[in-house]
Each structure stands twice: as structure tokens, then as C-alpha cells.
CSV table of C-alpha atoms and ligand atoms in Angstrom, one decimal:
chain,number,residue,atom,x,y,z
S,115,MET,CA,207.4,78.6,121.6
S,116,THR,CA,205.9,81.8,120.2
S,117,TYR,CA,206.4,83.7,117.0
S,118,ASP,CA,206.2,87.3,116.0
S,119,LEU,CA,202.7,88.1,114.9
S,120,THR,CA,202.6,91.6,116.4
S,121,ASN,CA,200.1,93.9,114.6
S,122,ARG,CA,198.3,91.0,113.0
S,123,THR,CA,194.5,90.5,113.2
S,124,ALA,CA,193.4,86.9,113.0
S,125,VAL,CA,190.1,85.0,112.7
S,126,VAL,CA,190.2,81.3,113.6
S,127,THR,CA,187.1,79.2,112.8
S,128,GLY,CA,186.4,76.1,115.0
S,129,ALA,CA,188.2,77.8,117.9
S,130,ALA,CA,186.0,76.1,120.4
S,131,SER,CA,188.2,73.0,120.7
S,132,GLY,CA,191.1,71.0,119.3
S,133,ILE,CA,193.4,72.5,116.6
S,134,GLY,CA,191.4,75.7,116.3
S,135,GLU,CA,191.5,76.4,120.1
S,136,GLU,CA,195.3,75.7,120.3
S,137,THR,CA,195.9,77.8,117.1
S,138,ALA,CA,194.0,80.8,118.5
S,139,LEU,CA,195.9,80.5,121.7
S,140,LEU,CA,199.3,80.4,120.0
S,141,LEU,CA,198.5,83.2,117.6
S,142,ALA,CA,197.4,85.4,120.6
S,143,ARG,CA,200.5,84.5,122.5
S,144,SER,CA,202.5,85.5,119.5
S,145,GLY,CA,201.0,89.0,119.5
S,146,ALA,CA,198.0,88.7,117.2
S,147,LYS,CA,194.5,90.0,118.0
S,148,VAL,CA,192.4,86.9,117.5
S,149,ALA,CA,188.7,86.5,116.8
S,150,LEU,CA,187.4,83.1,117.9
S,151,LEU,CA,184.6,81.7,115.8
S,152,ALA,CA,182.5,78.6,116.4
S,153,ARG,CA,179.0,77.6,117.6
S,154,ARG,CA,179.6,76.9,121.3
S,155,ALA,CA,179.6,80.4,122.9
S,156,ASP,CA,180.6,79.1,126.3
S,157,ARG,CA,183.8,77.4,125.0
S,158,LEU,CA,184.7,80.6,123.1
S,159,ALA,CA,184.1,82.8,126.2
S,160,ASP,CA,186.4,80.5,128.3
S,161,LEU,CA,189.1,80.7,125.7
S,162,ALA,CA,188.8,84.5,125.3
S,163,ALA,CA,189.0,84.9,129.1
S,164,LYS,CA,192.1,82.7,129.2
S,165,ILE,CA,193.8,84.8,126.4
S,166,THR,CA,192.8,88.1,128.0
S,167,ALA,CA,194.1,86.9,131.4
S,168,GLU,CA,197.5,86.2,129.8
S,169,GLY,CA,197.6,89.8,128.4
S,170,GLY,CA,196.5,88.9,124.9
S,171,ARG,CA,193.5,90.2,122.9
S,172,ALA,CA,190.7,87.9,121.9
S,173,LEU,CA,187.0,88.3,120.8
S,174,ALA,CA,184.5,85.5,121.1
S,175,VAL,CA,182.1,85.5,118.2
S,176,ALA,CA,179.6,82.6,118.3
S,177,ALA,CA,178.6,81.8,114.7
S,178,ASP,CA,178.0,78.9,112.4
S,179,VAL,CA,180.3,78.9,109.3
S,180,THR,CA,177.3,77.8,107.2
S,181,ALA,CA,175.2,80.9,108.1
S,182,ASP,CA,175.2,84.5,107.0
S,183,LEU,CA,178.4,85.9,108.5
S,184,SER,CA,178.1,89.5,107.7
S,185,GLU,CA,177.1,90.5,111.2
S,186,ALA,CA,180.0,88.4,112.7
S,187,ALA,CA,182.5,90.0,110.3
S,188,ALA,CA,181.2,93.5,111.2
S,189,THR,CA,181.6,92.8,114.9
S,190,ILE,CA,185.2,91.6,114.3
S,191,ARG,CA,186.1,94.6,112.2
S,192,ASP,CA,184.6,97.0,114.8
S,193,ALA,CA,186.6,95.5,117.6
S,194,PHE,CA,189.9,94.7,115.8
S,195,GLY,CA,189.9,96.4,112.4
S,196,ARG,CA,190.9,94.7,109.1
S,197,VAL,CA,191.5,91.0,109.2
S,198,ASP,CA,194.9,89.9,107.7
S,199,LEU,CA,195.1,86.2,108.9
S,200,LEU,CA,192.2,83.8,108.4
S,201,VAL,CA,192.4,80.2,109.6
S,202,ASN,CA,189.7,78.0,108.0
S,203,ASN,CA,189.8,75.2,110.6
S,204,ALA,CA,186.1,74.4,111.4
S,205,GLY,CA,185.2,70.9,110.3
S,206,VAL,CA,183.2,67.8,111.0
S,207,MET,CA,184.1,64.2,110.4
S,208,LEU,CA,181.3,61.6,110.2
S,209,ALA,CA,181.8,58.1,108.9
S,210,ASN,CA,179.5,55.2,107.9
S,211,PRO,CA,179.5,52.6,105.1
S,212,ILE,CA,178.2,54.3,101.9
S,213,THR,CA,175.5,51.5,101.8
S,214,GLU,CA,173.9,53.2,104.9
S,215,GLY,CA,173.0,56.1,102.6
S,216,ARG,CA,173.5,58.7,105.3
S,217,SER,CA,172.7,61.8,103.3
S,218,ASP,CA,172.2,63.7,106.5
S,219,GLU,CA,175.9,63.2,107.4
S,220,TRP,CA,177.0,63.9,103.8
S,221,SER,CA,175.2,67.2,103.8
S,222,ARG,CA,176.7,68.2,107.1
S,223,MET,CA,180.2,67.5,106.0
S,224,ILE,CA,179.9,69.1,102.6
S,225,ASP,CA,178.1,72.2,104.1
S,226,THR,CA,180.6,72.7,106.9
S,227,ASN,CA,183.9,71.5,105.4
S,228,ILE,CA,183.5,72.9,101.9
S,229,SER,CA,180.7,75.5,101.7
S,230,GLY,CA,181.4,76.8,105.2
S,231,LEU,CA,185.1,77.3,104.3
S,232,LEU,CA,184.1,79.2,101.1
S,233,ASN,CA,181.5,81.2,103.0
S,234,VAL,CA,184.1,82.4,105.6
S,235,THR,CA,186.7,83.0,102.9
S,236,ARG,CA,184.2,85.1,100.9
S,237,VAL,CA,183.4,87.4,103.9
S,238,PHE,CA,187.1,88.2,104.6
S,239,THR,CA,188.4,88.3,101.0
S,240,GLU,CA,188.3,92.1,100.8
S,241,ASP,CA,190.2,92.4,104.1
S,242,LEU,CA,192.9,89.9,103.0
S,243,VAL,CA,193.4,91.5,99.6
S,244,ALA,CA,193.6,95.0,101.1
S,245,ALA,CA,196.1,93.8,103.7
S,246,GLY,CA,198.2,92.1,101.1
S,247,VAL,CA,198.9,95.3,99.3
S,248,ASP,CA,201.6,96.4,101.7
S,249,GLY,CA,201.8,93.9,104.5
S,250,PRO,CA,201.5,90.2,105.3
S,251,ALA,CA,198.1,88.5,104.6
S,252,ASP,CA,197.4,84.8,105.1
S,253,LEU,CA,194.6,82.4,104.3
S,254,VAL,CA,195.2,79.1,106.0
S,255,ASN,CA,193.0,76.1,105.2
S,256,ILE,CA,193.0,73.0,107.4
S,257,SER,CA,192.6,70.0,105.2
S,258,SER,CA,193.7,66.5,106.1
S,259,ILE,CA,196.0,63.7,104.9
S,260,GLY,CA,192.7,62.0,104.2
S,261,ALA,CA,192.6,64.1,101.1
S,262,HIS,CA,195.0,61.6,99.5
S,263,LEU,CA,194.0,58.3,101.2
S,264,THR,CA,191.4,55.7,100.5
S,265,PHE,CA,189.8,53.6,103.2
S,266,PRO,CA,186.3,52.4,104.0
S,267,ASN,CA,183.5,54.4,105.7
S,268,TYR,CA,185.2,57.8,105.2
S,269,ALA,CA,184.5,58.3,101.5
S,270,VAL,CA,182.6,61.6,101.9
S,271,TYR,CA,184.8,63.1,104.7
S,272,THR,CA,187.9,62.4,102.6
S,273,ALA,CA,186.3,63.7,99.5
S,274,THR,CA,185.5,67.0,101.3
S,275,LYS,CA,189.1,67.2,102.4
S,276,ALA,CA,190.3,66.5,98.8
S,277,ALA,CA,188.1,69.4,97.8
S,278,VAL,CA,189.7,71.6,100.4
S,279,THR,CA,193.2,70.7,99.3
S,280,HIS,CA,192.4,71.3,95.6
S,281,LEU,CA,190.4,74.5,96.3
S,282,SER,CA,193.2,75.8,98.5
S,283,ALA,CA,195.9,75.2,95.8
S,284,ASN,CA,193.8,76.9,93.2
S,285,LEU,CA,192.9,79.8,95.4
S,286,ARG,CA,196.7,80.4,95.7
S,287,THR,CA,196.9,81.0,92.0
S,288,GLU,CA,194.5,83.9,92.4
S,289,PHE,CA,195.5,85.2,95.8
S,290,GLY,CA,199.3,84.9,95.5
S,291,PRO,CA,199.6,87.6,92.8
S,292,LEU,CA,197.5,89.8,95.1
S,293,GLY,CA,200.0,89.5,98.0
S,294,VAL,CA,197.9,87.0,100.0
S,295,ARG,CA,199.6,83.8,101.0
S,296,VAL,CA,197.6,80.6,100.9
S,297,THR,CA,198.7,77.7,103.1
S,298,THR,CA,197.1,74.3,103.0
S,299,VAL,CA,197.7,72.2,106.2
S,300,GLU,CA,197.1,68.5,106.1
S,301,PRO,CA,197.2,67.0,109.6
S,302,GLY,CA,197.5,63.3,110.2
S,303,LEU,CA,196.0,61.7,113.3
S,304,THR,CA,195.5,64.3,116.0
S,305,GLY,CA,194.0,63.8,119.4
S,306,THR,CA,190.9,66.1,119.5
S,307,GLU,CA,187.1,65.8,119.7
S,308,LEU,CA,186.8,65.3,115.9
S,309,GLY,CA,186.1,61.6,116.1
S,310,THR,CA,183.5,61.8,118.9
S,311,HIS,CA,180.5,62.8,116.9
S,312,MET,CA,180.0,59.5,115.0
S,313,ASP,CA,177.2,57.0,115.7
S,314,ASN,CA,178.5,53.7,114.4
S,315,PRO,CA,180.2,51.6,117.1
S,316,GLU,CA,182.2,49.6,114.6
S,317,VAL,CA,183.6,52.8,113.0
S,318,ASP,CA,184.3,54.1,116.5
S,319,ALA,CA,186.2,51.0,117.4
S,320,HIS,CA,188.2,51.2,114.2
S,321,LEU,CA,189.2,54.8,114.9
S,322,ALA,CA,190.1,53.9,118.5
S,323,ARG,CA,192.4,51.2,117.1
S,324,TRP,CA,194.1,53.7,114.8
S,325,LEU,CA,194.6,56.1,117.7
S,326,ALA,CA,196.0,53.4,119.9
S,327,ALA,CA,198.4,52.2,117.2
S,328,VAL,CA,200.5,55.4,117.0
S,329,GLU,CA,201.2,58.4,119.3
S,330,PRO,CA,198.9,61.0,117.7
S,331,LEU,CA,199.8,64.6,117.2
S,332,ALA,CA,198.6,67.1,119.8
S,333,ALA,CA,196.4,70.0,118.6
S,334,ALA,CA,199.3,72.3,119.7
S,335,ASP,CA,201.6,70.6,117.1
S,336,LEU,CA,199.3,71.9,114.3
S,337,ALA,CA,199.0,75.3,116.0
S,338,ASP,CA,202.8,75.5,115.9
S,339,ALA,CA,202.8,74.8,112.1
S,340,VAL,CA,200.2,77.5,111.5
S,341,ALA,CA,202.0,80.1,113.6
S,342,TYR,CA,205.3,79.2,112.0
S,343,ALA,CA,204.0,79.5,108.4
S,344,THR,CA,202.2,82.8,109.0
S,345,SER,CA,205.1,84.5,110.8
S,346,ARG,CA,207.6,84.0,107.9
S,347,ALA,CA,208.8,87.0,105.8
S,348,ARG,CA,206.0,88.3,103.6
S,349,HIS,CA,207.5,86.9,100.4
S,350,VAL,CA,207.7,83.4,101.7
S,351,ASN,CA,204.6,81.2,101.4
S,352,LEU,CA,204.8,77.7,102.9
S,353,SER,CA,202.0,76.6,100.6
S,354,HIS,CA,201.5,73.0,101.6
S,355,LEU,CA,202.3,71.5,105.0
S,356,VAL,CA,201.7,67.8,105.7
S,357,VAL,CA,202.1,67.2,109.4
S,358,GLN,CA,201.9,63.6,110.6
S,359,PRO,CA,202.7,61.6,113.7
S,360,THR,CA,206.1,60.1,113.2
S,361,ALA,CA,204.8,56.6,113.6
S,362,GLN,CA,201.8,57.0,111.2
S,363,VAL,CA,202.5,55.5,107.8
X,503,NDP,P1,187.4,69.4,116.8
X,503,NDP,O1,186.1,68.6,116.7
X,503,NDP,O2,188.0,69.5,118.2
X,503,NDP,O3,187.2,70.8,116.2
X,503,NDP,C1,186.3,71.2,115.2
X,503,NDP,C2,185.8,72.6,115.5
X,503,NDP,O4,185.0,73.0,114.4
X,503,NDP,C3,185.0,72.7,116.8
X,503,NDP,O5,185.6,73.8,117.5
X,503,NDP,C4,183.6,73.1,116.4
X,503,NDP,O6,183.1,74.0,117.3
X,503,NDP,C5,183.9,73.7,115.0
X,503,NDP,N1,182.7,73.6,114.1
X,503,NDP,C6,182.2,72.5,113.6
X,503,NDP,N2,181.1,72.8,112.9
X,503,NDP,C7,181.0,74.1,112.8
X,503,NDP,C8,180.1,75.0,112.2
X,503,NDP,N3,179.1,74.6,111.5
X,503,NDP,N4,180.4,76.4,112.4
X,503,NDP,C9,181.4,76.8,113.2
X,503,NDP,N5,182.2,76.0,113.8
X,503,NDP,C10,182.1,74.7,113.6
X,503,NDP,O7,188.4,68.7,115.8
X,503,NDP,P2,189.8,69.1,115.2
X,503,NDP,O8,190.4,70.2,116.0
X,503,NDP,O9,190.6,67.8,115.0
X,503,NDP,O10,189.4,69.6,113.8
X,503,NDP,C11,189.9,70.8,113.2
X,503,NDP,C12,190.1,70.6,111.8
X,503,NDP,O11,191.2,69.7,111.6
X,503,NDP,C13,188.9,70.0,111.0
X,503,NDP,O12,188.8,70.7,109.8
X,503,NDP,C14,189.4,68.6,110.8
X,503,NDP,O13,188.8,68.0,109.6
X,503,NDP,C15,190.9,68.7,110.6
X,503,NDP,N6,191.7,67.5,110.8
X,503,NDP,C16,191.7,66.9,112.0
X,503,NDP,C17,192.4,65.7,112.2
X,503,NDP,C18,192.4,64.9,113.5
X,503,NDP,O14,193.0,63.8,113.5
X,503,NDP,N7,191.9,65.5,114.6
X,503,NDP,C19,193.2,65.1,111.1
X,503,NDP,C20,193.1,65.9,109.9
X,503,NDP,C21,192.4,67.0,109.8
X,503,NDP,P3,181.5,74.1,117.6
X,503,NDP,O15,181.0,72.7,117.7
X,503,NDP,O16,181.4,74.8,118.8
X,503,NDP,O17,180.9,74.8,116.4
């Protein structure tokens, strides 16, 4: 299913895989021009080629969300003009008992999931606010149901997602009056690469049991939620979407 996003210009972070990849694809299929942002240039090039082959418009921009993004933003504006739809999706999930003291993992998650999200938002704020004056403008932040849950080993990851949810709700109080919708999306278990970067076999086994216990969402299910929310009439803001596998409780 596609939606009407004709004349929209989108940026999707973390578009190299998973939810970001499927979201970029669906936004493009729905008529938006889509800038694809992540670190793996080869994956972005493949996705851009796929979208272009389907008749859509996509631009691969290899960049790290924690770095200076002024050049990436200029490249996007040169190619596609003003951005009116930003999906802050890039994220990393690492898990270990807190007693392991893995400050390397804590920093990566805080830098990517919180500071990176702010960094990307900052660089496109002017675009969104200008677009919101007389047309639709969207800031979509991908958080997690983990923002509200407590379980062992994921304390820092879930804390970063609690920060994203709270930040997003507060940004809405500033952006809403300026005509910019803010949508927080909290996915439940979704079958992607997210859990493949961990280095603790016990934590891996635990995650595998979770994934086996329920039929997880597909990344395309989240893409559908994002495209649906951003294609509503301009005065309608679906501000908080919790999307869970039916069997996950
Ligand atoms: P993936 O690992 O498939 O996607 C994460 C994406 O983020 C990758 O494309 C990766 O690309 C990109 N990324 C990571 N670090 C950076 C960085 N520093 N700069 C730019 N891009 C970066 O997992 P998901 O699709 O599942 O994750 C997407 C979002 O959904 C995340 O924010 C995650 O927390 C959230 N989420 C996922 C759930 C799940 O069960 N899968 C549940 C709840 C929330 P590259 O490595 O090329 O940079």
C-alpha cells in the first residue's frame, strides 16, 4: 500500500537497513523525494538504485549522525530543495549487565540515539519550520517500547529511548505551534539487524528467545505507520504511535 506524499522531500536516517530502509522505500513509492542517510555507502547506493529503477527519486548520502552534517545537508538541499519530512531512525542497541561497566557501549548508544538525533534535527530545523508555514512538515522520531519497560542488561539502551520519547513529546510543544508535526513511533520487537551488534552470548540467547516467542513485526510494518502518519491532512498530528506485534505483551 502506498500513500500520497507527492511534492514532499524526506530525509531518512539509518536508511541502510531495517526500518529506515523500508521507510525510505515506502516514502519514495508514495511520491516523496528521499535522501538516504547512514554510514554504509554501498547499502545506500543499492537502495537508491532500487528506488530509481522503480521510477522514484532517491539520493544516497553516506554520513554519520554524530558528525558535522552541514555538508550532507547542503548536498541534499542542492539535489532536492527544502526538506519537509525528517525521519530520525538511526539507532544502535547494545546490551550487557551494568556490572560489566561497558562505558564504550554506553557512549555509542547515547551519542547515536540521543545526540545524533538532536544533531540531525538541528541541521534540518530551519527547513521544517519554513515548510510548516504553508504546507505539511514532519519530524518523526523512532523511539521504542523499551522507553517504558524495565528488564536486565538493556538499562542504557532503554534509557536512551526514554530520552527520545520525552524529547520528542517536548519538541512537539515548540514545533506544533510553528506548523511542524512531531510524531514519536515506539516499535515493539521487529525483525532487523538491530540485535546483531552485541557481544555477550547470554544476552544474544535471551534476545533469540524473545524473537522466537512471538511473531515479530517486519520493518515494513513500521514504514507503513510512518507513511500513514505523514500523509494525513496537515492539521492532523498522530503524535504518539505504539506499534507492537500482536502476541507481544
Ligand atoms: P538496524 O540495525 O537495521 O538499523 C539501524 C540503522 O541505523 C542502520 O541502517 C545503521 O546504518 C544506522 N546507523 C547506526 N548508527 C549510525 C550512525 N552513527 N550514523 C548514521 N546511521 C547510523 O535496526 P532497526 O531498523 O531495527 O532500527 C531502527 C530504529 O528502530 C532504531 O532507532 C532502533 O532503536 C529502533 N527500534 C527497533 C526495534 C527492533 O525490534 N528492531 C524495536 C524498537 C525500536 P549504518 O550502520 O550503515 O550507519
